[in-house]
């Protein structure tokens, strides 16, 4: 995707992703863990300051009683990279090859919210040509999308997301992923649904060479 003109300031450093394969403890089975890395305040400030003029100049959407958005994302899986889904580090021998942390679920949710609001997509607001987002924690993107949602006068009605991957099995991690997603959205678990499907060993998804996600959101006028 061509670089967006929304961000023109000098790069802000972010921590690169470690290309270390997750190693489960010998004493106990591998368990997911919440990522403790907090987004840099400098990065958060840059996000808020730099794209606000462009968004303010865009035509204001009509004050509809509700708005619907759809998001889709797909990333290639490569060895020796962390697999981050919904902010959770999932034990696996492959991870997402991406400019940021490659969190396919959070990217998908962000695009669904932005789409519902009629705003530019995640690739325009956080372009992969910008070194500031190299290895960036996708919770930065989520928090900004939620902020824009509230500023537009909407709140989450409900969210339905589907992960598509052949491996690993998501069922052991599903509730912790959903819980973290609810925290980022500031939403009650009753309005956030998460499903996971295999691709029946068909194409790159079914051959464990990629991972994808779809999300639909309903935003309600406050």
XYZ file of N, CA, C and O in Angstrom:
888
model
N 0.865 -1.203 0.000
C 0.000 0.000 0.000
C 0.885 1.232 0.000
O 1.895 1.295 0.697
N 0.541 2.226 -0.768
C 1.333 3.452 -0.823
C 1.311 4.150 0.516
O 0.343 4.105 1.257
N 2.408 4.843 0.827
C 2.489 5.542 2.110
C 1.431 6.616 2.186
O 1.195 7.364 1.257
N 0.801 6.729 3.346
C -0.245 7.737 3.555
C 0.397 9.063 3.876
O 1.480 9.140 4.452
N -0.279 10.140 3.537
C 0.211 11.476 3.874
C -0.257 11.907 5.241
O -0.017 13.017 5.654
N -0.941 10.999 5.974
C -1.477 11.375 7.273
C -0.381 11.526 8.312
O -0.546 12.178 9.316
N 0.765 10.872 8.101
C 1.841 10.924 9.077
C 3.101 11.413 8.369
O 3.656 10.727 7.536
N 3.565 12.605 8.765
C 4.711 13.197 8.096
C 5.842 13.531 9.053
O 6.872 14.018 8.626
N 5.655 13.296 10.339
C 6.677 13.671 11.316
C 7.810 12.672 11.296
O 7.736 11.617 10.706
N 8.899 13.002 11.996
C 10.048 12.111 12.058
C 9.688 10.856 12.825
O 8.839 10.873 13.706
N 10.386 9.741 12.514
C 10.040 8.458 13.126
C 10.185 8.466 14.630
O 11.042 9.130 15.190
N 9.330 7.725 15.279
C 9.406 7.511 16.716
C 9.788 6.067 16.927
O 9.175 5.174 16.341
N 10.771 5.811 17.737
C 11.270 4.446 17.897
C 10.276 3.572 18.628
O 9.653 3.991 19.585
N 10.135 2.353 18.137
C 9.352 1.341 18.848
C 10.180 0.091 18.920
O 11.069 -0.146 18.088
N 9.897 -0.722 19.916
C 10.686 -1.927 20.123
C 10.413 -2.923 19.009
O 9.276 -3.205 18.685
N 11.490 -3.505 18.368
C 11.283 -4.498 17.319
C 10.795 -5.798 17.904
O 10.993 -6.101 19.080
N 10.132 -6.602 17.048
C 9.683 -7.910 17.511
C 10.866 -8.841 17.674
O 11.755 -8.884 16.836
N 10.873 -9.582 18.735
C 11.893 -10.604 18.919
C 11.554 -11.779 18.025
O 10.431 -12.249 18.001
N 12.539 -12.269 17.274
C 12.315 -13.406 16.400
C 12.698 -14.698 17.112
O 13.428 -15.543 16.608
N 12.224 -14.829 18.321
C 12.538 -16.012 19.122
C 11.337 -16.919 19.167
O 10.228 -16.484 19.400
N 11.552 -18.218 18.934
C 10.467 -19.171 18.981
C 10.038 -19.401 20.410
O 10.859 -19.578 21.283
N 8.722 -19.380 20.700
C 8.250 -19.640 22.061
C 8.695 -21.020 22.531
O 8.619 -21.995 21.791
N 9.192 -21.087 23.792
C 9.647 -22.365 24.344
C 8.850 -22.677 25.587
O 9.022 -22.047 26.628
N 7.933 -23.670 25.521
C 7.133 -24.031 26.687
C 7.997 -24.542 27.824
O 9.070 -25.112 27.626
N 7.532 -24.324 29.048
C 8.219 -24.814 30.225
C 8.235 -26.326 30.245
O 7.269 -26.992 29.879
N 9.352 -26.903 30.663
C 9.460 -28.357 30.727
C 8.593 -28.928 31.829
O 8.196 -30.086 31.798
N 8.279 -28.108 32.839
C 7.532 -28.627 33.987
C 6.034 -28.570 33.784
O 5.294 -29.246 34.475
N 5.558 -27.746 32.875
C 4.120 -27.600 32.705
C 3.806 -27.322 31.261
O 4.644 -26.837 30.509
N 2.569 -27.590 30.809
C 2.193 -27.331 29.420
C 2.255 -25.849 29.102
O 2.133 -25.003 29.975
N 2.480 -25.559 27.820
C 2.546 -24.161 27.396
C 1.216 -23.473 27.640
O 0.166 -24.021 27.371
N 1.265 -22.261 28.192
C 0.052 -21.510 28.470
C 0.180 -20.121 27.863
O 1.269 -19.565 27.803
N -0.930 -19.534 27.407
C -0.874 -18.181 26.866
C -0.628 -17.185 27.981
O -0.956 -17.436 29.133
N -0.047 -16.038 27.623
C 0.182 -15.013 28.637
C -0.185 -13.654 28.074
O 0.056 -13.375 26.905
N -0.780 -12.817 28.916
C -1.084 -11.464 28.497
C 0.221 -10.725 28.263
O 1.165 -10.836 29.047
N 0.273 -9.989 27.183
C 1.469 -9.231 26.882
C 1.531 -8.028 27.811
O 0.601 -7.248 27.885
N 2.653 -7.862 28.504
C 2.767 -6.808 29.498
C 3.353 -5.528 28.917
O 3.344 -4.506 29.588
N 3.868 -5.588 27.697
C 4.468 -4.401 27.097
C 3.405 -3.339 26.884
O 2.392 -3.566 26.243
N 3.634 -2.165 27.433
C 2.689 -1.063 27.298
C 3.098 -0.182 26.124
O 4.281 0.036 25.889
N 2.117 0.343 25.370
C 2.449 1.239 24.266
C 3.212 2.456 24.766
O 2.925 2.989 25.826
N 4.196 2.898 23.989
C 4.970 4.069 24.348
C 4.084 5.311 24.370
O 3.333 5.555 23.435
N 4.147 6.135 25.438
C 3.373 7.379 25.471
C 3.695 8.291 24.299
O 2.843 9.030 23.816
N 4.955 8.241 23.818
C 5.354 9.065 22.683
C 4.604 8.626 21.433
O 4.126 9.450 20.639
N 4.493 7.307 21.246
C 3.769 6.777 20.088
C 2.300 7.146 20.164
O 1.689 7.572 19.184
N 1.698 6.985 21.347
C 0.286 7.322 21.529
C 0.039 8.796 21.227
O -0.920 9.166 20.544
N 0.933 9.663 21.714
C 0.789 11.094 21.466
C 0.910 11.415 19.984
O 0.191 12.260 19.447
N 1.830 10.705 19.302
C 2.007 10.927 17.865
C 0.760 10.546 17.099
O 0.336 11.236 16.170
N 0.149 9.429 17.488
C -1.084 8.974 16.832
C -2.173 10.022 16.971
O -2.845 10.397 16.005
N -2.357 10.516 18.178
C -3.440 11.452 18.447
C -3.215 12.796 17.763
O -4.162 13.421 17.291
N -1.955 13.234 17.687
C -1.672 14.566 17.171
C -1.669 14.636 15.651
O -2.134 15.612 15.069
N -1.169 13.595 14.997
C -0.858 13.724 13.578
C -2.008 13.456 12.633
O -2.063 14.050 11.563
N -2.921 12.546 12.960
C -3.973 12.286 11.985
C -5.269 13.015 12.299
O -6.194 12.978 11.516
N -5.325 13.725 13.439
C -6.538 14.459 13.757
C -6.884 15.525 12.723
O -8.054 15.663 12.349
N -5.913 16.318 12.202
C -6.292 17.312 11.193
C -6.915 16.685 9.953
O -7.886 17.200 9.408
N -6.358 15.562 9.484
C -6.883 14.908 8.293
C -8.292 14.386 8.536
O -9.174 14.502 7.684
N -8.520 13.809 9.709
C -9.844 13.291 10.026
C -10.843 14.427 10.216
O -12.006 14.321 9.832
N -10.392 15.529 10.810
C -11.283 16.664 11.033
C -11.720 17.285 9.709
O -12.824 17.828 9.590
N -10.845 17.183 8.692
C -11.164 17.767 7.394
C -12.113 16.896 6.586
O -12.698 17.360 5.607
N -12.260 15.640 6.980
C -13.140 14.729 6.246
C -14.600 15.111 6.494
O -14.950 15.671 7.532
N -15.472 14.824 5.514
C -16.900 15.123 5.703
C -17.450 14.390 6.917
O -17.120 13.228 7.158
N -18.254 15.070 7.700
C -18.826 14.459 8.887
C -19.928 13.470 8.485
O -20.809 13.805 7.695
N -19.865 12.220 9.018
C -20.905 11.248 8.672
C -22.233 11.646 9.307
O -22.263 12.304 10.347
N -23.337 11.276 8.682
C -24.644 11.604 9.274
C -24.819 10.893 10.614
O -24.259 9.811 10.834
N -25.576 11.492 11.499
C -25.787 10.935 12.838
C -26.834 9.823 12.782
O -27.968 9.981 13.239
N -26.449 8.700 12.208
C -27.353 7.563 12.095
C -27.559 6.900 13.454
O -26.662 6.951 14.315
N -28.683 6.240 13.673
C -28.904 5.558 14.955
C -27.970 4.380 15.172
O -27.658 4.028 16.296
N -27.514 3.768 14.079
C -26.521 2.701 14.192
C -25.704 2.651 12.910
O -26.115 3.134 11.864
N -24.518 2.055 13.013
C -23.628 1.906 11.865
C -22.995 0.514 11.926
O -22.691 0.012 13.011
N -22.776 -0.099 10.764
C -22.222 -1.448 10.672
C -20.895 -1.397 9.933
O -20.761 -0.693 8.927
N -19.909 -2.135 10.430
C -18.608 -2.200 9.765
C -18.095 -3.624 9.672
O -18.390 -4.460 10.529
N -17.350 -3.898 8.605
C -16.738 -5.213 8.415
C -15.230 -5.048 8.288
O -14.748 -4.117 7.626
N -14.476 -5.934 8.925
C -13.030 -5.913 8.822
C -12.492 -7.268 8.408
O -13.058 -8.306 8.760
N -11.408 -7.246 7.640
C -10.739 -8.481 7.226
C -9.245 -8.250 7.284
O -8.747 -7.172 6.955
N -8.504 -9.288 7.712
C -7.049 -9.208 7.684
C -6.481 -10.600 7.475
O -7.105 -11.612 7.858
N -5.305 -10.651 6.860
C -4.606 -11.916 6.612
C -3.115 -11.663 6.695
O -2.625 -10.640 6.203
N -2.401 -12.576 7.341
C -0.946 -12.478 7.419
C -0.312 -13.826 7.108
O -0.864 -14.885 7.439
N 0.842 -13.744 6.494
C 1.626 -14.941 6.230
C 2.279 -15.426 7.528
O 2.700 -14.617 8.360
N 2.335 -16.733 7.725
C 3.000 -17.325 8.890
C 4.414 -17.762 8.513
O 4.609 -18.392 7.480
N 5.366 -17.395 9.375
C 6.760 -17.754 9.145
C 7.365 -18.320 10.431
O 6.928 -17.968 11.535
N 8.379 -19.199 10.306
C 9.018 -19.762 11.500
C 9.709 -18.677 12.333
O 10.085 -17.619 11.826
N 9.847 -18.983 13.627
C 10.641 -18.167 14.560
C 10.097 -16.756 14.772
O 10.844 -15.822 15.054
N 8.778 -16.600 14.627
C 8.125 -15.336 14.961
C 7.042 -15.612 15.990
O 6.435 -16.687 15.986
N 6.765 -14.656 16.899
C 5.677 -14.855 17.871
C 4.323 -14.808 17.184
O 4.116 -14.020 16.252
N 3.402 -15.631 17.644
C 2.033 -15.625 17.134
C 1.161 -14.882 18.143
O 0.839 -15.405 19.211
N 0.797 -13.654 17.813
C 0.000 -12.808 18.690
C -1.415 -12.737 18.142
O -1.626 -12.315 17.002
N -2.389 -13.157 18.949
C -3.792 -13.107 18.531
C -4.600 -12.449 19.645
O -4.636 -12.938 20.769
N -5.223 -11.331 19.335
C -6.010 -10.622 20.331
C -5.192 -10.139 21.516
O -5.707 -10.015 22.624
N -3.914 -9.840 21.274
C -3.036 -9.383 22.350
C -2.429 -10.495 23.186
O -1.740 -10.227 24.159
N -2.681 -11.755 22.812
C -2.192 -12.897 23.573
C -1.129 -13.639 22.769
O -1.311 -13.893 21.572
N -0.022 -13.973 23.422
C 1.051 -14.727 22.772
C 0.694 -16.204 22.799
O 0.674 -16.834 23.856
N 0.388 -16.768 21.622
C -0.047 -18.160 21.509
C 1.145 -19.047 21.172
O 1.842 -18.799 20.183
N 1.414 -20.086 21.958
C 2.536 -20.981 21.656
C 2.348 -21.666 20.298
O 1.335 -22.322 20.048
N 3.311 -21.477 19.409
C 3.264 -22.088 18.088
C 4.654 -21.968 17.464
O 5.458 -21.126 17.891
N 4.934 -22.800 16.479
C 6.260 -22.763 15.854
C 6.345 -21.735 14.729
O 7.383 -21.573 14.106
N 5.241 -21.041 14.479
C 5.207 -19.994 13.464
C 4.484 -18.760 14.010
O 3.694 -18.868 14.927
N 4.780 -17.613 13.401
C 4.103 -16.384 13.778
C 3.871 -15.524 12.561
O 4.314 -15.847 11.452
N 3.186 -14.406 12.752
C 2.791 -13.548 11.634
C 3.943 -12.668 11.163
O 4.588 -11.986 11.957
N 4.163 -12.702 9.865
C 5.134 -11.822 9.231
C 4.426 -10.521 8.903
O 3.576 -10.470 8.005
N 4.741 -9.457 9.637
C 4.033 -8.190 9.470
C 4.916 -7.041 9.909
O 5.941 -7.238 10.565
N 4.520 -5.828 9.560
C 5.297 -4.645 9.929
C 5.170 -4.365 11.423
O 6.162 -4.068 12.085
N 3.947 -4.475 11.964
C 3.744 -4.295 13.407
C 3.884 -5.668 14.064
O 4.645 -6.508 13.604
N 3.135 -5.907 15.154
C 3.238 -7.212 15.805
C 2.420 -8.287 15.084
O 2.411 -9.437 15.482
N 1.713 -7.904 14.014
C 1.004 -8.888 13.198
C -0.228 -9.482 13.838
O -0.631 -10.588 13.472
N -0.854 -8.762 14.752
C -2.039 -9.289 15.438
C -3.242 -9.223 14.501
O -3.919 -8.207 14.392
N -3.513 -10.346 13.827
C -4.538 -10.377 12.788
C -5.925 -10.042 13.335
O -6.729 -9.397 12.656
N -6.215 -10.435 14.562
C -7.532 -10.181 15.138
C -7.717 -8.700 15.466
O -8.746 -8.100 15.114
N -6.745 -8.097 16.136
C -6.886 -6.681 16.481
C -6.905 -5.804 15.233
O -7.665 -4.827 15.160
N -6.089 -6.140 14.230
C -6.103 -5.371 12.990
C -7.485 -5.424 12.337
O -7.990 -4.422 11.815
N -8.062 -6.600 12.364
C -9.373 -6.824 11.772
C -10.455 -6.026 12.513
O -11.327 -5.403 11.892
N -10.403 -6.022 13.826
C -11.381 -5.278 14.627
C -11.239 -3.779 14.395
O -12.234 -3.060 14.253
N -10.001 -3.300 14.348
C -9.766 -1.877 14.082
C -10.383 -1.478 12.747
O -11.073 -0.461 12.640
N -10.153 -2.285 11.711
C -10.710 -1.965 10.395
C -12.234 -1.978 10.403
O -12.871 -1.173 9.710
N -12.831 -2.879 11.166
C -14.294 -2.922 11.248
C -14.842 -1.651 11.890
O -15.832 -1.079 11.411
N -14.208 -1.186 12.962
C -14.655 0.043 13.631
C -14.468 1.255 12.722
O -15.369 2.089 12.566
N -13.284 1.341 12.096
C -13.031 2.468 11.195
C -14.004 2.454 10.020
O -14.507 3.502 9.594
N -14.286 1.260 9.502
C -15.219 1.151 8.394
C -16.620 1.594 8.776
O -17.305 2.275 8.003
N -17.058 1.216 9.969
C -18.385 1.620 10.442
C -18.478 3.137 10.562
O -19.543 3.720 10.322
N -17.377 3.771 10.911
C -17.364 5.236 11.070
C -17.120 5.966 9.758
O -17.141 7.202 9.716
N -16.864 5.217 8.683
C -16.591 5.836 7.394
C -15.242 6.517 7.327
O -15.055 7.485 6.587
N -14.255 5.999 8.086
C -12.921 6.592 8.150
C -11.931 5.777 7.317
O -12.223 4.652 6.921
N -10.738 6.323 7.052
C -9.710 5.569 6.324
C -9.376 4.262 7.047
O -9.536 4.149 8.258
N -8.885 3.274 6.272
C -8.594 1.979 6.887
C -7.273 2.007 7.641
O -6.514 2.982 7.603
N -6.980 0.911 8.324
C -5.809 0.829 9.195
C -4.510 1.031 8.423
O -3.554 1.607 8.930
N -4.480 0.572 7.170
C -3.277 0.729 6.366
C -2.993 2.163 5.971
O -1.854 2.519 5.683
N -4.016 2.992 5.948
C -3.830 4.408 5.643
C -3.449 5.206 6.885
O -2.608 6.106 6.827
N -4.063 4.872 8.002
C -3.786 5.612 9.239
C -2.462 5.177 9.871
O -1.728 5.992 10.426
N -2.141 3.882 9.747
C -0.885 3.349 10.290
C -0.140 2.623 9.168
O -0.058 1.395 9.164
N 0.408 3.342 8.191
C 1.003 2.697 7.011
C 2.231 1.854 7.353
O 3.029 2.214 8.215
N 2.373 0.722 6.623
C 3.513 -0.157 6.892
C 4.821 0.391 6.325
O 5.877 -0.208 6.505
N 4.743 1.548 5.662
C 5.957 2.216 5.191
C 6.551 3.127 6.269
O 7.639 3.673 6.078
N 5.839 3.288 7.378
C 6.275 4.177 8.455
C 7.041 3.377 9.500
O 6.501 2.451 10.117
N 8.326 3.702 9.727
C 9.139 2.923 10.676
C 8.654 2.990 12.121
O 9.033 2.168 12.942
N 7.798 3.966 12.448
C 7.295 4.042 13.820
C 6.465 2.830 14.197
O 6.354 2.474 15.368
N 5.833 2.197 13.210
C 4.953 1.076 13.520
C 5.659 -0.269 13.387
O 5.026 -1.310 13.506
N 6.989 -0.244 13.187
C 7.744 -1.484 13.109
C 7.721 -2.180 14.463
O 8.219 -1.678 15.466
N 7.088 -3.365 14.503
C 6.997 -4.120 15.756
C 6.035 -3.524 16.757
O 6.006 -3.946 17.911
N 5.211 -2.548 16.348
C 4.336 -1.846 17.293
C 3.261 -2.765 17.860
O 2.754 -3.661 17.181
N 2.924 -2.536 19.112
C 1.854 -3.258 19.780
C 0.520 -2.809 19.190
O 0.186 -1.628 19.187
N -0.271 -3.758 18.696
C -1.532 -3.413 18.029
C -2.580 -2.839 18.975
O -3.595 -2.303 18.512
N -2.355 -2.925 20.278
C -3.294 -2.294 21.201
C -3.301 -0.775 21.017
O -4.298 -0.110 21.321
N -2.191 -0.203 20.497
C -2.160 1.231 20.180
C -3.224 1.548 19.147
O -3.982 2.522 19.267
N -3.321 0.711 18.110
C -4.301 0.928 17.049
C -5.728 0.747 17.579
O -6.636 1.487 17.211
N -5.900 -0.253 18.441
C -7.219 -0.517 19.011
C -7.700 0.650 19.853
O -8.852 1.093 19.736
N -6.839 1.151 20.716
C -7.233 2.252 21.600
C -7.607 3.488 20.790
O -8.526 4.218 21.145
N -6.889 3.729 19.700
C -7.203 4.891 18.884
C -8.538 4.702 18.163
O -9.334 5.648 18.058
N -8.820 3.496 17.676
C -10.094 3.227 17.013
C -11.268 3.402 17.984
O -12.295 3.984 17.637
N -11.105 2.905 19.204
C -12.164 3.044 20.215
C -12.358 4.517 20.571
O -13.496 4.986 20.740
N -11.276 5.260 20.671
C -11.359 6.700 20.955
C -12.136 7.427 19.852
O -13.006 8.264 20.136
N -11.836 7.091 18.605
C -12.541 7.719 17.482
C -14.024 7.361 17.494
O -14.876 8.187 17.176
N -14.334 6.124 17.881
C -15.725 5.685 17.975
C -16.497 6.538 18.978
O -17.593 7.032 18.691
N -15.911 6.741 20.157
C -16.588 7.536 21.188
C -16.680 9.005 20.796
O -17.696 9.661 21.053
N -15.631 9.528 20.159
C -15.656 10.929 19.734
C -16.749 11.176 18.694
O -17.291 12.282 18.616
N -17.061 10.142 17.907
C -18.117 10.274 16.899
C -19.506 10.103 17.500
O -20.510 10.260 16.798
N -19.567 9.776 18.799
C -20.853 9.659 19.471
C -21.461 8.271 19.435
O -22.677 8.122 19.602
N -20.610 7.245 19.245
C -21.113 5.878 19.184
C -20.479 5.009 20.268
O -19.424 5.337 20.826
N -21.145 3.901 20.548
C -20.606 2.873 21.426
C -20.845 1.517 20.779
O -21.667 1.391 19.859
N -20.129 0.518 21.247
C -20.246 -0.804 20.641
C -21.587 -1.437 20.976
O -21.958 -1.567 22.140
N -22.326 -1.822 19.927
C -23.554 -2.594 20.127
C -23.209 -4.054 20.320
O -23.519 -4.652 21.347
N -22.536 -4.623 19.325
C -21.973 -5.959 19.476
C -20.914 -6.201 18.409
O -20.810 -5.447 17.433
N -20.106 -7.212 18.646
C -19.003 -7.566 17.752
C -18.982 -9.076 17.567
O -19.126 -9.824 18.529
N -18.800 -9.506 16.326
C -18.692 -10.932 16.020
C -17.448 -11.136 15.162
O -17.340 -10.548 14.078
N -16.496 -11.933 15.659
C -15.231 -12.144 14.959
C -15.007 -13.626 14.689
O -15.383 -14.481 15.498
N -14.382 -13.916 13.561
C -14.037 -15.297 13.195
C -12.574 -15.363 12.809
O -12.131 -14.644 11.905
N -11.825 -16.211 13.497
C -10.437 -16.503 13.146
C -10.421 -17.705 12.213
O -11.171 -18.666 12.410
N -9.545 -17.677 11.206
C -9.402 -18.802 10.282
C -7.937 -19.214 10.260
O -7.075 -18.448 9.814
N -7.659 -20.395 10.784
C -6.299 -20.927 10.802
C -6.360 -22.441 10.997
O -7.271 -22.958 11.639
N -5.384 -23.127 10.443
C -5.355 -24.580 10.575
C -4.745 -25.013 11.902
O -5.213 -25.944 12.545
N -3.681 -24.318 12.298
C -2.985 -24.604 13.549
C -2.554 -23.277 14.150
O -2.283 -22.317 13.417
N -2.428 -23.231 15.487
C -2.796 -24.238 16.491
C -4.292 -24.166 16.797
O -4.985 -23.259 16.329
N -4.772 -25.097 17.599
C -6.160 -25.061 18.045
C -6.343 -23.862 18.977
O -5.563 -23.660 19.911
N -7.377 -23.077 18.731
C -7.601 -21.849 19.495
C -8.478 -22.075 20.723
O -8.481 -21.268 21.651
N -9.202 -23.176 20.765
C -10.158 -23.396 21.858
C -9.545 -23.244 23.253
O -10.194 -22.666 24.137
N -8.296 -23.696 23.522
C -7.750 -23.510 24.879
C -7.493 -22.050 25.239
O -7.378 -21.706 26.415
N -7.393 -21.182 24.231
C -7.035 -19.783 24.457
C -8.180 -18.822 24.179
O -8.039 -17.607 24.338
N -9.306 -19.368 23.764
C -10.394 -18.532 23.266
C -10.918 -17.537 24.298
O -11.104 -16.348 24.004
N -11.121 -17.975 25.514
C -11.705 -17.091 26.527
C -10.741 -16.003 26.970
O -11.163 -14.866 27.224
N -9.453 -16.313 27.041
C -8.498 -15.275 27.451
C -8.329 -14.248 26.334
O -8.160 -13.047 26.594
N -8.415 -14.695 25.075
C -8.385 -13.760 23.951
C -9.613 -12.855 23.996
O -9.517 -11.625 23.860
N -10.768 -13.453 24.197
C -12.010 -12.677 24.232
C -12.005 -11.692 25.403
O -12.453 -10.548 25.273
N -11.497 -12.128 26.550
C -11.428 -11.257 27.722
C -10.540 -10.042 27.459
O -10.894 -8.905 27.806
N -9.390 -10.267 26.817
C -8.497 -9.158 26.523
C -9.109 -8.223 25.487
O -8.971 -6.994 25.577
N -9.826 -8.796 24.523
C -10.507 -7.993 23.522
C -11.574 -7.106 24.175
O -11.707 -5.921 23.849
N -12.314 -7.669 25.127
C -13.320 -6.890 25.858
C -12.673 -5.739 26.626
O -13.211 -4.620 26.662
N -11.528 -5.999 27.243
C -10.828 -4.944 27.982
C -10.426 -3.801 27.053
O -10.585 -2.621 27.399
N -9.886 -4.137 25.881
C -9.449 -3.108 24.946
C -10.628 -2.306 24.403
O -10.512 -1.105 24.159
N -11.758 -2.976 24.228
C -12.949 -2.316 23.707
C -13.738 -1.589 24.788
O -14.590 -0.760 24.484
N -13.478 -1.935 26.055
C -14.292 -1.418 27.146
C -15.709 -1.941 27.055
O -16.667 -1.229 27.359
N -15.849 -3.203 26.646
C -17.167 -3.781 26.370
C -17.472 -4.946 27.298
O -16.572 -5.645 27.774
N -18.753 -5.165 27.540
C -19.204 -6.314 28.311
C -19.016 -7.579 27.472
O -19.268 -7.564 26.269
N -18.579 -8.682 28.086
C -18.373 -9.932 27.333
C -19.617 -10.410 26.590
O -19.499 -11.123 25.592
N -20.797 -10.020 27.050
C -22.026 -10.477 26.403
C -22.199 -9.925 24.986
O -23.006 -10.448 24.211
N -21.443 -8.879 24.630
C -21.596 -8.291 23.297
C -20.389 -8.561 22.392
O -20.292 -8.016 21.295
N -19.464 -9.395 22.866
C -18.266 -9.716 22.084
C -18.201 -11.226 21.866
O -18.118 -11.999 22.826
N -18.258 -11.649 20.617
C -18.236 -13.074 20.281
C -17.007 -13.400 19.436
O -16.618 -12.621 18.569
N -16.403 -14.550 19.718
C -15.209 -14.975 18.986
C -15.357 -16.433 18.577
O -15.667 -17.289 19.405
N -15.151 -16.694 17.293
C -15.199 -18.052 16.767
C -13.876 -18.355 16.080
O -13.157 -17.438 15.664
N -13.552 -19.632 15.942
C -12.338 -20.041 15.227
C -12.669 -21.221 14.331
O -13.368 -22.150 14.738
N -12.172 -21.165 13.094
C -12.416 -22.209 12.110
C -11.102 -22.645 11.472
O -10.189 -21.842 11.314
N -11.024 -23.922 11.091
C -9.920 -24.352 10.238
C -10.312 -24.060 8.801
O -11.430 -23.627 8.512
N -9.398 -24.314 7.872
C -9.701 -24.126 6.454
C -9.654 -25.451 5.704
O -9.428 -25.482 4.487
N -9.888 -26.534 6.460
C -9.984 -27.881 5.889
C -8.792 -28.220 4.990
O -8.926 -28.868 3.951
N -7.603 -27.756 5.414
C -6.345 -28.051 4.716
C -6.313 -27.533 3.272
O -5.576 -28.051 2.431
N -7.131 -26.523 2.993
C -7.194 -25.940 1.649
C -6.397 -24.632 1.603
O -6.501 -23.806 2.509
N -5.637 -24.424 0.585
C -4.794 -23.263 0.274
C -3.867 -22.892 1.431
O -3.614 -23.697 2.334
N -3.352 -21.652 1.427
C -2.330 -21.273 2.412
C -2.855 -21.325 3.843
O -2.114 -21.671 4.774
N -4.137 -20.999 4.035
C -4.712 -21.062 5.383
C -4.749 -22.504 5.880
O -4.405 -22.784 7.031
N -5.173 -23.407 5.041
C -5.274 -24.805 5.431
C -3.944 -25.524 5.513
O -3.844 -26.604 6.110
N -2.911 -24.924 4.932
C -1.576 -25.522 4.962
C -0.689 -24.895 6.035
O 0.529 -25.069 6.019
N -1.280 -24.146 6.945
C -0.547 -23.528 8.058
C 0.505 -22.539 7.565
O 1.539 -22.352 8.189
N 0.205 -21.882 6.441
C 1.115 -20.871 5.912
C 0.581 -19.462 6.090
O 1.277 -18.485 5.794
N -0.655 -19.337 6.576
C -1.228 -18.015 6.807
C -2.354 -18.108 7.828
O -2.803 -19.205 8.183
N -2.791 -16.948 8.294
C -3.893 -16.841 9.254
C -4.734 -15.644 8.843
O -4.204 -14.637 8.355
N -6.049 -15.752 9.005
C -6.948 -14.672 8.603
C -8.021 -14.459 9.659
O -8.228 -15.298 10.543
N -8.713 -13.331 9.551
C -9.804 -13.034 10.477
C -10.818 -12.127 9.794
O -10.469 -11.284 8.957
N -12.089 -12.327 10.140
C -13.192 -11.461 9.732
C -13.851 -10.924 11.000
O -13.980 -11.643 11.994
N -14.304 -9.674 10.943
C -15.032 -9.087 12.076
C -16.177 -8.217 11.559
O -15.995 -7.468 10.586
N -17.319 -8.331 12.209
C -18.445 -7.439 11.952
C -18.782 -6.723 13.256
O -18.855 -7.364 14.312
N -18.947 -5.397 13.183
C -19.320 -4.641 14.387
C -20.600 -3.856 14.125
O -20.847 -3.389 12.995
N -21.380 -3.718 15.156
C -22.553 -2.841 15.159
C -22.270 -1.733 16.172
O -22.035 -2.013 17.356
N -22.275 -0.492 15.697
C -22.103 0.662 16.582
C -23.444 1.339 16.777
O -24.179 1.555 15.815
N -23.760 1.678 18.021
C -25.028 2.301 18.374
C -24.815 3.742 18.797
O -23.841 4.061 19.497
N -25.701 4.606 18.360
C -25.621 6.006 18.764
C -25.851 6.124 20.271
O -26.744 5.495 20.831
N -25.021 6.911 20.955
C -25.145 7.073 22.396
C -26.399 7.872 22.728
O -26.793 8.760 21.976
